[in-house]
Amino acid sequence: MYNAYKIAVGLHIAQCHRAYNIKGTEIQIKMFDDRLVYESPGKLPGMVKPENIRHTHFSRNPKIAAFLKAYNYVKEFGEGVDRIYRELEANGANAPSFNNNDFILRITVPKVTENELKTGKRTENRTEKLLENVPETPQKTSQKTSQKTSQKTSQIIIDLIKEDPYITTAKMAEIIGVDRRNITRNIKKLHDQGVVRRVGPDKGGFWEIIV
């Protein structure tokens, strides 16, 4: 399955950089078993070439770029292509390719094979299920309170990762107001449940929400 967020990132890049003076065609996204292909009217803008596209920035439509940044669709100008490269590299995948055919720019992004996610379904919380029919006791009340606190922390962690996939555990701990061991325990639980995973090394990698 393709990550809808990553498809949306590519679409925003295409919308920002397409040539709107070319009529009769629109941006197209084609999904294949092993790749995504974006087709956008217009050639690479300005001095941008396939060999320097990762670090050479030129905005064909600066007003659209400013809109996307103002509404937090992008964090920084010119970050989109470099981010695609970084995520593919972190997953061990090939780099995207850029080809101009007449008046259409074609971008091919390889699909990442995630063999480690063979059982990507979220597991049930067996402890919670076993406690369902047990009479209320002070100990049970304490357990339920602890579970609710943990669930709340886990949800905040998920929200923080969605906002910034490159966030560190130290930053999470600072924002939530708990120690890093608490964050580590919650992330491990989310990982075991098939909710989140780490892509790439501790330094330079990023978090990914699976479900």
JSON list of C-alpha atoms in Angstrom, two decimals:
[
{"chain": "A", "resi": 1, "resn": "MET", "atom": "CA", "xyz": [0.00, 0.00, 0.00]},
{"chain": "A", "resi": 2, "resn": "TYR", "atom": "CA", "xyz": [1.20, 3.50, -0.81]},
{"chain": "A", "resi": 3, "resn": "ASN", "atom": "CA", "xyz": [1.39, 6.06, 1.97]},
{"chain": "A", "resi": 4, "resn": "ALA", "atom": "CA", "xyz": [-1.33, 8.65, 1.26]},
{"chain": "A", "resi": 5, "resn": "TYR", "atom": "CA", "xyz": [0.71, 11.37, 2.94]},
{"chain": "A", "resi": 6, "resn": "LYS", "atom": "CA", "xyz": [3.67, 10.79, 0.60]},
{"chain": "A", "resi": 7, "resn": "ILE", "atom": "CA", "xyz": [1.37, 10.88, -2.43]},
{"chain": "A", "resi": 8, "resn": "ALA", "atom": "CA", "xyz": [-0.03, 14.19, -1.17]},
{"chain": "A", "resi": 9, "resn": "VAL", "atom": "CA", "xyz": [3.49, 15.64, -0.75]},
{"chain": "A", "resi": 10, "resn": "GLY", "atom": "CA", "xyz": [4.29, 14.79, -4.37]},
{"chain": "A", "resi": 11, "resn": "LEU", "atom": "CA", "xyz": [1.00, 16.29, -5.53]},
{"chain": "A", "resi": 12, "resn": "HIS", "atom": "CA", "xyz": [1.69, 19.55, -3.69]},
{"chain": "A", "resi": 13, "resn": "ILE", "atom": "CA", "xyz": [5.13, 19.76, -5.34]},
{"chain": "A", "resi": 14, "resn": "ALA", "atom": "CA", "xyz": [3.56, 19.18, -8.77]},
{"chain": "A", "resi": 15, "resn": "GLN", "atom": "CA", "xyz": [0.85, 21.79, -8.15]},
{"chain": "A", "resi": 16, "resn": "CYS", "atom": "CA", "xyz": [3.45, 24.31, -7.02]},
{"chain": "A", "resi": 17, "resn": "HIS", "atom": "CA", "xyz": [5.78, 23.88, -10.00]},
{"chain": "A", "resi": 18, "resn": "ARG", "atom": "CA", "xyz": [3.55, 23.02, -12.98]},
{"chain": "A", "resi": 19, "resn": "ALA", "atom": "CA", "xyz": [3.37, 25.40, -15.96]},
{"chain": "A", "resi": 20, "resn": "TYR", "atom": "CA", "xyz": [-0.16, 26.82, -15.87]},
{"chain": "A", "resi": 21, "resn": "ASN", "atom": "CA", "xyz": [0.18, 28.38, -19.32]},
{"chain": "A", "resi": 22, "resn": "ILE", "atom": "CA", "xyz": [0.03, 24.89, -20.85]},
{"chain": "A", "resi": 23, "resn": "LYS", "atom": "CA", "xyz": [-3.60, 23.98, -21.49]},
{"chain": "A", "resi": 24, "resn": "GLY", "atom": "CA", "xyz": [-5.33, 20.72, -22.40]},
{"chain": "A", "resi": 25, "resn": "THR", "atom": "CA", "xyz": [-3.68, 18.53, -19.80]},
{"chain": "A", "resi": 26, "resn": "GLU", "atom": "CA", "xyz": [-3.48, 18.29, -16.02]},
{"chain": "A", "resi": 27, "resn": "ILE", "atom": "CA", "xyz": [-1.28, 16.79, -13.34]},
{"chain": "A", "resi": 28, "resn": "GLN", "atom": "CA", "xyz": [-1.51, 13.00, -13.33]},
{"chain": "A", "resi": 29, "resn": "ILE", "atom": "CA", "xyz": [-0.47, 10.48, -10.68]},
{"chain": "A", "resi": 30, "resn": "LYS", "atom": "CA", "xyz": [-0.01, 6.91, -11.93]},
{"chain": "A", "resi": 31, "resn": "MET", "atom": "CA", "xyz": [0.34, 4.07, -9.43]},
{"chain": "A", "resi": 32, "resn": "PHE", "atom": "CA", "xyz": [2.19, 0.90, -10.43]},
{"chain": "A", "resi": 33, "resn": "ASP", "atom": "CA", "xyz": [3.23, -2.13, -8.39]},
{"chain": "A", "resi": 34, "resn": "ASP", "atom": "CA", "xyz": [6.80, -0.89, -8.09]},
{"chain": "A", "resi": 35, "resn": "ARG", "atom": "CA", "xyz": [6.62, 2.89, -8.56]},
{"chain": "A", "resi": 36, "resn": "LEU", "atom": "CA", "xyz": [4.65, 6.12, -8.51]},
{"chain": "A", "resi": 37, "resn": "VAL", "atom": "CA", "xyz": [4.78, 8.34, -11.59]},
{"chain": "A", "resi": 38, "resn": "TYR", "atom": "CA", "xyz": [3.89, 12.05, -11.45]},
{"chain": "A", "resi": 39, "resn": "GLU", "atom": "CA", "xyz": [3.31, 13.82, -14.75]},
{"chain": "A", "resi": 40, "resn": "SER", "atom": "CA", "xyz": [3.16, 17.62, -14.64]},
{"chain": "A", "resi": 41, "resn": "PRO", "atom": "CA", "xyz": [2.79, 20.12, -17.52]},
{"chain": "A", "resi": 42, "resn": "GLY", "atom": "CA", "xyz": [6.01, 22.06, -18.11]},
{"chain": "A", "resi": 43, "resn": "LYS", "atom": "CA", "xyz": [9.73, 21.44, -18.00]},
{"chain": "A", "resi": 44, "resn": "LEU", "atom": "CA", "xyz": [12.09, 21.91, -15.06]},
{"chain": "A", "resi": 45, "resn": "PRO", "atom": "CA", "xyz": [12.08, 25.63, -14.22]},
{"chain": "A", "resi": 46, "resn": "GLY", "atom": "CA", "xyz": [14.94, 28.11, -14.43]},
{"chain": "A", "resi": 47, "resn": "MET", "atom": "CA", "xyz": [18.42, 26.68, -13.86]},
{"chain": "A", "resi": 48, "resn": "VAL", "atom": "CA", "xyz": [17.10, 23.46, -12.30]},
{"chain": "A", "resi": 49, "resn": "LYS", "atom": "CA", "xyz": [18.36, 20.27, -13.99]},
{"chain": "A", "resi": 50, "resn": "PRO", "atom": "CA", "xyz": [17.94, 16.57, -13.09]},
{"chain": "A", "resi": 51, "resn": "GLU", "atom": "CA", "xyz": [21.54, 16.48, -11.84]},
{"chain": "A", "resi": 52, "resn": "ASN", "atom": "CA", "xyz": [21.18, 19.49, -9.50]},
{"chain": "A", "resi": 53, "resn": "ILE", "atom": "CA", "xyz": [17.48, 19.36, -8.60]},
{"chain": "A", "resi": 54, "resn": "ARG", "atom": "CA", "xyz": [18.09, 18.19, -5.05]},
{"chain": "A", "resi": 55, "resn": "HIS", "atom": "CA", "xyz": [19.83, 21.36, -3.95]},
{"chain": "A", "resi": 56, "resn": "THR", "atom": "CA", "xyz": [18.99, 23.96, -6.62]},
{"chain": "A", "resi": 57, "resn": "HIS", "atom": "CA", "xyz": [15.77, 25.81, -5.86]},
{"chain": "A", "resi": 58, "resn": "PHE", "atom": "CA", "xyz": [13.72, 27.87, -8.28]},
{"chain": "A", "resi": 59, "resn": "SER", "atom": "CA", "xyz": [10.04, 28.67, -7.86]},
{"chain": "A", "resi": 60, "resn": "ARG", "atom": "CA", "xyz": [8.03, 28.87, -11.08]},
{"chain": "A", "resi": 61, "resn": "ASN", "atom": "CA", "xyz": [4.94, 29.93, -9.11]},
{"chain": "A", "resi": 62, "resn": "PRO", "atom": "CA", "xyz": [6.17, 31.88, -6.05]},
{"chain": "A", "resi": 63, "resn": "LYS", "atom": "CA", "xyz": [2.66, 32.88, -4.92]},
{"chain": "A", "resi": 64, "resn": "ILE", "atom": "CA", "xyz": [1.53, 29.25, -4.78]},
{"chain": "A", "resi": 65, "resn": "ALA", "atom": "CA", "xyz": [4.75, 28.35, -2.95]},
{"chain": "A", "resi": 66, "resn": "ALA", "atom": "CA", "xyz": [4.09, 31.12, -0.40]},
{"chain": "A", "resi": 67, "resn": "PHE", "atom": "CA", "xyz": [0.51, 29.83, 0.08]},
{"chain": "A", "resi": 68, "resn": "LEU", "atom": "CA", "xyz": [1.67, 26.26, 0.71]},
{"chain": "A", "resi": 69, "resn": "LYS", "atom": "CA", "xyz": [4.21, 27.46, 3.27]},
{"chain": "A", "resi": 70, "resn": "ALA", "atom": "CA", "xyz": [1.74, 29.81, 4.99]},
{"chain": "A", "resi": 71, "resn": "TYR", "atom": "CA", "xyz": [-0.70, 26.93, 5.51]},
{"chain": "A", "resi": 72, "resn": "ASN", "atom": "CA", "xyz": [2.03, 24.50, 6.64]},
{"chain": "A", "resi": 73, "resn": "TYR", "atom": "CA", "xyz": [1.86, 22.19, 3.62]},
{"chain": "A", "resi": 74, "resn": "VAL", "atom": "CA", "xyz": [5.64, 22.68, 3.47]},
{"chain": "A", "resi": 75, "resn": "LYS", "atom": "CA", "xyz": [8.05, 23.60, 6.27]},
{"chain": "A", "resi": 76, "resn": "GLU", "atom": "CA", "xyz": [10.68, 25.38, 4.18]},
{"chain": "A", "resi": 77, "resn": "PHE", "atom": "CA", "xyz": [10.93, 26.55, 0.58]},
{"chain": "A", "resi": 78, "resn": "GLY", "atom": "CA", "xyz": [12.75, 24.01, -1.58]},
{"chain": "A", "resi": 79, "resn": "GLU", "atom": "CA", "xyz": [12.55, 21.16, 0.97]},
{"chain": "A", "resi": 80, "resn": "GLY", "atom": "CA", "xyz": [10.21, 18.84, -0.95]},
{"chain": "A", "resi": 81, "resn": "VAL", "atom": "CA", "xyz": [12.56, 17.16, -3.43]},
{"chain": "A", "resi": 82, "resn": "ASP", "atom": "CA", "xyz": [15.40, 16.83, -0.92]},
{"chain": "A", "resi": 83, "resn": "ARG", "atom": "CA", "xyz": [12.99, 15.27, 1.58]},
{"chain": "A", "resi": 84, "resn": "ILE", "atom": "CA", "xyz": [11.90, 12.67, -1.01]},
{"chain": "A", "resi": 85, "resn": "TYR", "atom": "CA", "xyz": [15.56, 11.79, -1.59]},
{"chain": "A", "resi": 86, "resn": "ARG", "atom": "CA", "xyz": [16.26, 11.51, 2.17]},
{"chain": "A", "resi": 87, "resn": "GLU", "atom": "CA", "xyz": [13.29, 9.24, 2.82]},
{"chain": "A", "resi": 88, "resn": "LEU", "atom": "CA", "xyz": [14.13, 6.95, -0.10]},
{"chain": "A", "resi": 89, "resn": "GLU", "atom": "CA", "xyz": [17.76, 6.76, 1.01]},
{"chain": "A", "resi": 90, "resn": "ALA", "atom": "CA", "xyz": [16.72, 5.97, 4.60]},
{"chain": "A", "resi": 91, "resn": "ASN", "atom": "CA", "xyz": [14.64, 3.08, 3.25]},
{"chain": "A", "resi": 92, "resn": "GLY", "atom": "CA", "xyz": [17.46, 1.81, 1.03]},
{"chain": "A", "resi": 93, "resn": "ALA", "atom": "CA", "xyz": [15.47, 2.58, -2.14]},
{"chain": "A", "resi": 94, "resn": "ASN", "atom": "CA", "xyz": [16.69, 4.01, -5.45]},
{"chain": "A", "resi": 95, "resn": "ALA", "atom": "CA", "xyz": [16.59, 7.75, -6.07]},
{"chain": "A", "resi": 96, "resn": "PRO", "atom": "CA", "xyz": [13.69, 9.25, -8.07]},
{"chain": "A", "resi": 97, "resn": "SER", "atom": "CA", "xyz": [14.20, 9.98, -11.77]},
{"chain": "A", "resi": 98, "resn": "PHE", "atom": "CA", "xyz": [13.24, 13.15, -13.68]},
{"chain": "A", "resi": 99, "resn": "ASN", "atom": "CA", "xyz": [12.53, 13.13, -17.40]},
{"chain": "A", "resi": 100, "resn": "ASN", "atom": "CA", "xyz": [11.12, 15.74, -19.79]},
{"chain": "A", "resi": 101, "resn": "ASN", "atom": "CA", "xyz": [9.03, 14.44, -22.69]},
{"chain": "A", "resi": 102, "resn": "ASP", "atom": "CA", "xyz": [7.94, 17.28, -24.97]},
{"chain": "A", "resi": 103, "resn": "PHE", "atom": "CA", "xyz": [6.09, 19.61, -22.58]},
{"chain": "A", "resi": 104, "resn": "ILE", "atom": "CA", "xyz": [5.56, 17.11, -19.71]},
{"chain": "A", "resi": 105, "resn": "LEU", "atom": "CA", "xyz": [7.86, 16.58, -16.73]},
{"chain": "A", "resi": 106, "resn": "ARG", "atom": "CA", "xyz": [7.72, 12.96, -15.57]},
{"chain": "A", "resi": 107, "resn": "ILE", "atom": "CA", "xyz": [8.92, 12.11, -12.03]},
{"chain": "A", "resi": 108, "resn": "THR", "atom": "CA", "xyz": [9.26, 8.42, -11.14]},
{"chain": "A", "resi": 109, "resn": "VAL", "atom": "CA", "xyz": [9.45, 7.54, -7.44]},
{"chain": "A", "resi": 110, "resn": "PRO", "atom": "CA", "xyz": [10.31, 3.89, -6.61]},
{"chain": "A", "resi": 111, "resn": "LYS", "atom": "CA", "xyz": [8.04, 2.12, -4.15]},
{"chain": "A", "resi": 112, "resn": "VAL", "atom": "CA", "xyz": [9.72, 1.08, -0.91]},
{"chain": "A", "resi": 113, "resn": "THR", "atom": "CA", "xyz": [9.38, -2.62, -0.08]},
{"chain": "A", "resi": 114, "resn": "GLU", "atom": "CA", "xyz": [8.63, -2.95, 3.60]},
{"chain": "A", "resi": 115, "resn": "ASN", "atom": "CA", "xyz": [9.37, -6.61, 4.34]},
{"chain": "A", "resi": 116, "resn": "GLU", "atom": "CA", "xyz": [9.57, -5.94, 8.05]},
{"chain": "A", "resi": 117, "resn": "LEU", "atom": "CA", "xyz": [5.88, -4.97, 8.06]},
{"chain": "A", "resi": 118, "resn": "LYS", "atom": "CA", "xyz": [4.46, -8.38, 7.17]},
{"chain": "A", "resi": 119, "resn": "THR", "atom": "CA", "xyz": [2.19, -8.24, 10.19]},
{"chain": "A", "resi": 120, "resn": "GLY", "atom": "CA", "xyz": [1.30, -4.56, 10.15]},
{"chain": "A", "resi": 121, "resn": "LYS", "atom": "CA", "xyz": [-2.06, -4.95, 11.88]},
{"chain": "A", "resi": 122, "resn": "ARG", "atom": "CA", "xyz": [-2.57, -3.30, 15.23]},
{"chain": "A", "resi": 123, "resn": "THR", "atom": "CA", "xyz": [-2.75, -5.93, 18.01]},
{"chain": "A", "resi": 124, "resn": "GLU", "atom": "CA", "xyz": [-5.43, -5.90, 20.66]},
{"chain": "A", "resi": 125, "resn": "ASN", "atom": "CA", "xyz": [-4.61, -4.78, 24.15]},
{"chain": "A", "resi": 126, "resn": "ARG", "atom": "CA", "xyz": [-4.99, -8.17, 25.85]},
{"chain": "A", "resi": 127, "resn": "THR", "atom": "CA", "xyz": [-4.53, -6.78, 29.35]},
{"chain": "A", "resi": 128, "resn": "GLU", "atom": "CA", "xyz": [-7.45, -4.42, 28.86]},
{"chain": "A", "resi": 129, "resn": "LYS", "atom": "CA", "xyz": [-9.61, -7.28, 27.51]},
{"chain": "A", "resi": 130, "resn": "LEU", "atom": "CA", "xyz": [-8.85, -9.51, 30.49]},
{"chain": "A", "resi": 131, "resn": "LEU", "atom": "CA", "xyz": [-9.78, -6.73, 32.92]},
{"chain": "A", "resi": 132, "resn": "GLU", "atom": "CA", "xyz": [-13.19, -6.12, 31.34]},
{"chain": "A", "resi": 133, "resn": "ASN", "atom": "CA", "xyz": [-15.15, -8.51, 33.59]},
{"chain": "A", "resi": 134, "resn": "VAL", "atom": "CA", "xyz": [-13.11, -8.16, 36.77]},
{"chain": "A", "resi": 135, "resn": "PRO", "atom": "CA", "xyz": [-14.94, -6.37, 39.64]},
{"chain": "A", "resi": 136, "resn": "GLU", "atom": "CA", "xyz": [-13.74, -2.86, 40.41]},
{"chain": "A", "resi": 137, "resn": "THR", "atom": "CA", "xyz": [-11.01, -2.69, 43.03]},
{"chain": "A", "resi": 138, "resn": "PRO", "atom": "CA", "xyz": [-8.58, 0.05, 44.06]},
{"chain": "A", "resi": 139, "resn": "GLN", "atom": "CA", "xyz": [-5.84, -1.87, 42.24]},
{"chain": "A", "resi": 140, "resn": "LYS", "atom": "CA", "xyz": [-7.95, -2.12, 39.07]},
{"chain": "A", "resi": 141, "resn": "THR", "atom": "CA", "xyz": [-8.81, 1.58, 39.26]},
{"chain": "A", "resi": 142, "resn": "SER", "atom": "CA", "xyz": [-5.09, 2.39, 39.49]},
{"chain": "A", "resi": 143, "resn": "GLN", "atom": "CA", "xyz": [-4.36, 0.13, 36.52]},
{"chain": "A", "resi": 144, "resn": "LYS", "atom": "CA", "xyz": [-7.07, 1.77, 34.41]},
{"chain": "A", "resi": 145, "resn": "THR", "atom": "CA", "xyz": [-5.81, 5.24, 35.31]},
{"chain": "A", "resi": 146, "resn": "SER", "atom": "CA", "xyz": [-2.29, 4.22, 34.33]},
{"chain": "A", "resi": 147, "resn": "GLN", "atom": "CA", "xyz": [-3.55, 2.77, 31.05]},
{"chain": "A", "resi": 148, "resn": "LYS", "atom": "CA", "xyz": [-5.48, 5.95, 30.22]},
{"chain": "A", "resi": 149, "resn": "THR", "atom": "CA", "xyz": [-2.40, 8.07, 30.95]},
{"chain": "A", "resi": 150, "resn": "SER", "atom": "CA", "xyz": [-0.29, 5.81, 28.73]},
{"chain": "A", "resi": 151, "resn": "GLN", "atom": "CA", "xyz": [-2.88, 5.94, 25.93]},
{"chain": "A", "resi": 152, "resn": "LYS", "atom": "CA", "xyz": [-2.96, 9.74, 26.14]},
{"chain": "A", "resi": 153, "resn": "THR", "atom": "CA", "xyz": [0.84, 9.93, 25.95]},
{"chain": "A", "resi": 154, "resn": "SER", "atom": "CA", "xyz": [0.88, 7.51, 23.00]},
{"chain": "A", "resi": 155, "resn": "GLN", "atom": "CA", "xyz": [-1.68, 9.62, 21.13]},
{"chain": "A", "resi": 156, "resn": "ILE", "atom": "CA", "xyz": [0.34, 12.79, 21.71]},
{"chain": "A", "resi": 157, "resn": "ILE", "atom": "CA", "xyz": [3.44, 10.98, 20.40]},
{"chain": "A", "resi": 158, "resn": "ILE", "atom": "CA", "xyz": [1.52, 9.97, 17.25]},
{"chain": "A", "resi": 159, "resn": "ASP", "atom": "CA", "xyz": [0.34, 13.57, 16.75]},
{"chain": "A", "resi": 160, "resn": "LEU", "atom": "CA", "xyz": [3.89, 14.92, 17.21]},
{"chain": "A", "resi": 161, "resn": "ILE", "atom": "CA", "xyz": [5.28, 12.43, 14.67]},
{"chain": "A", "resi": 162, "resn": "LYS", "atom": "CA", "xyz": [2.58, 13.36, 12.15]},
{"chain": "A", "resi": 163, "resn": "GLU", "atom": "CA", "xyz": [3.56, 17.02, 12.59]},
{"chain": "A", "resi": 164, "resn": "ASP", "atom": "CA", "xyz": [7.32, 16.37, 12.40]},
{"chain": "A", "resi": 165, "resn": "PRO", "atom": "CA", "xyz": [8.57, 12.87, 11.38]},
{"chain": "A", "resi": 166, "resn": "TYR", "atom": "CA", "xyz": [12.13, 13.92, 12.31]},
{"chain": "A", "resi": 167, "resn": "ILE", "atom": "CA", "xyz": [11.32, 14.85, 15.94]},
{"chain": "A", "resi": 168, "resn": "THR", "atom": "CA", "xyz": [13.63, 13.41, 18.61]},
{"chain": "A", "resi": 169, "resn": "THR", "atom": "CA", "xyz": [12.60, 11.51, 21.73]},
{"chain": "A", "resi": 170, "resn": "ALA", "atom": "CA", "xyz": [14.19, 14.28, 23.81]},
{"chain": "A", "resi": 171, "resn": "LYS", "atom": "CA", "xyz": [11.98, 16.87, 22.12]},
{"chain": "A", "resi": 172, "resn": "MET", "atom": "CA", "xyz": [8.90, 14.69, 22.66]},
{"chain": "A", "resi": 173, "resn": "ALA", "atom": "CA", "xyz": [9.74, 14.36, 26.35]},
{"chain": "A", "resi": 174, "resn": "GLU", "atom": "CA", "xyz": [10.19, 18.13, 26.63]},
{"chain": "A", "resi": 175, "resn": "ILE", "atom": "CA", "xyz": [6.85, 18.89, 24.94]},
{"chain": "A", "resi": 176, "resn": "ILE", "atom": "CA", "xyz": [4.84, 16.26, 26.85]},
{"chain": "A", "resi": 177, "resn": "GLY", "atom": "CA", "xyz": [6.56, 16.89, 30.17]},
{"chain": "A", "resi": 178, "resn": "VAL", "atom": "CA", "xyz": [7.76, 13.34, 30.92]},
{"chain": "A", "resi": 179, "resn": "ASP", "atom": "CA", "xyz": [11.19, 11.68, 30.99]},
{"chain": "A", "resi": 180, "resn": "ARG", "atom": "CA", "xyz": [12.72, 10.04, 27.92]},
{"chain": "A", "resi": 181, "resn": "ARG", "atom": "CA", "xyz": [12.28, 6.54, 29.38]},
{"chain": "A", "resi": 182, "resn": "ASN", "atom": "CA", "xyz": [8.52, 7.13, 29.35]},
{"chain": "A", "resi": 183, "resn": "ILE", "atom": "CA", "xyz": [8.69, 8.17, 25.69]},
{"chain": "A", "resi": 184, "resn": "THR", "atom": "CA", "xyz": [10.84, 5.12, 24.84]},
{"chain": "A", "resi": 185, "resn": "ARG", "atom": "CA", "xyz": [8.37, 2.75, 26.54]},
{"chain": "A", "resi": 186, "resn": "ASN", "atom": "CA", "xyz": [5.41, 4.26, 24.69]},
{"chain": "A", "resi": 187, "resn": "ILE", "atom": "CA", "xyz": [7.20, 4.20, 21.32]},
{"chain": "A", "resi": 188, "resn": "LYS", "atom": "CA", "xyz": [8.14, 0.54, 21.86]},
{"chain": "A", "resi": 189, "resn": "LYS", "atom": "CA", "xyz": [4.50, -0.26, 22.59]},
{"chain": "A", "resi": 190, "resn": "LEU", "atom": "CA", "xyz": [3.38, 1.61, 19.46]},
{"chain": "A", "resi": 191, "resn": "HIS", "atom": "CA", "xyz": [6.04, -0.26, 17.46]},
{"chain": "A", "resi": 192, "resn": "ASP", "atom": "CA", "xyz": [4.91, -3.65, 18.80]},
{"chain": "A", "resi": 193, "resn": "GLN", "atom": "CA", "xyz": [1.31, -2.76, 17.91]},
{"chain": "A", "resi": 194, "resn": "GLY", "atom": "CA", "xyz": [2.31, -1.96, 14.33]},
{"chain": "A", "resi": 195, "resn": "VAL", "atom": "CA", "xyz": [1.47, 1.72, 14.66]},
{"chain": "A", "resi": 196, "resn": "VAL", "atom": "CA", "xyz": [4.87, 3.40, 14.28]},
{"chain": "A", "resi": 197, "resn": "ARG", "atom": "CA", "xyz": [8.32, 2.45, 13.07]},
{"chain": "A", "resi": 198, "resn": "ARG", "atom": "CA", "xyz": [11.77, 4.00, 12.80]},
{"chain": "A", "resi": 199, "resn": "VAL", "atom": "CA", "xyz": [13.17, 4.45, 9.30]},
{"chain": "A", "resi": 200, "resn": "GLY", "atom": "CA", "xyz": [16.93, 4.84, 9.06]},
{"chain": "A", "resi": 201, "resn": "PRO", "atom": "CA", "xyz": [19.46, 5.39, 11.87]},
{"chain": "A", "resi": 202, "resn": "ASP", "atom": "CA", "xyz": [18.87, 7.14, 15.19]},
{"chain": "A", "resi": 203, "resn": "LYS", "atom": "CA", "xyz": [20.64, 10.19, 13.78]},
{"chain": "A", "resi": 204, "resn": "GLY", "atom": "CA", "xyz": [19.36, 11.20, 10.35]},
{"chain": "A", "resi": 205, "resn": "GLY", "atom": "CA", "xyz": [16.39, 8.84, 10.24]},
{"chain": "A", "resi": 206, "resn": "PHE", "atom": "CA", "xyz": [12.73, 9.59, 10.84]},
{"chain": "A", "resi": 207, "resn": "TRP", "atom": "CA", "xyz": [9.51, 8.16, 12.28]},
{"chain": "A", "resi": 208, "resn": "GLU", "atom": "CA", "xyz": [6.70, 6.78, 10.15]},
{"chain": "A", "resi": 209, "resn": "ILE", "atom": "CA", "xyz": [3.07, 6.19, 11.12]},
{"chain": "A", "resi": 210, "resn": "ILE", "atom": "CA", "xyz": [1.99, 2.86, 9.62]},
{"chain": "A", "resi": 211, "resn": "VAL", "atom": "CA", "xyz": [-1.75, 2.90, 10.29]}
]
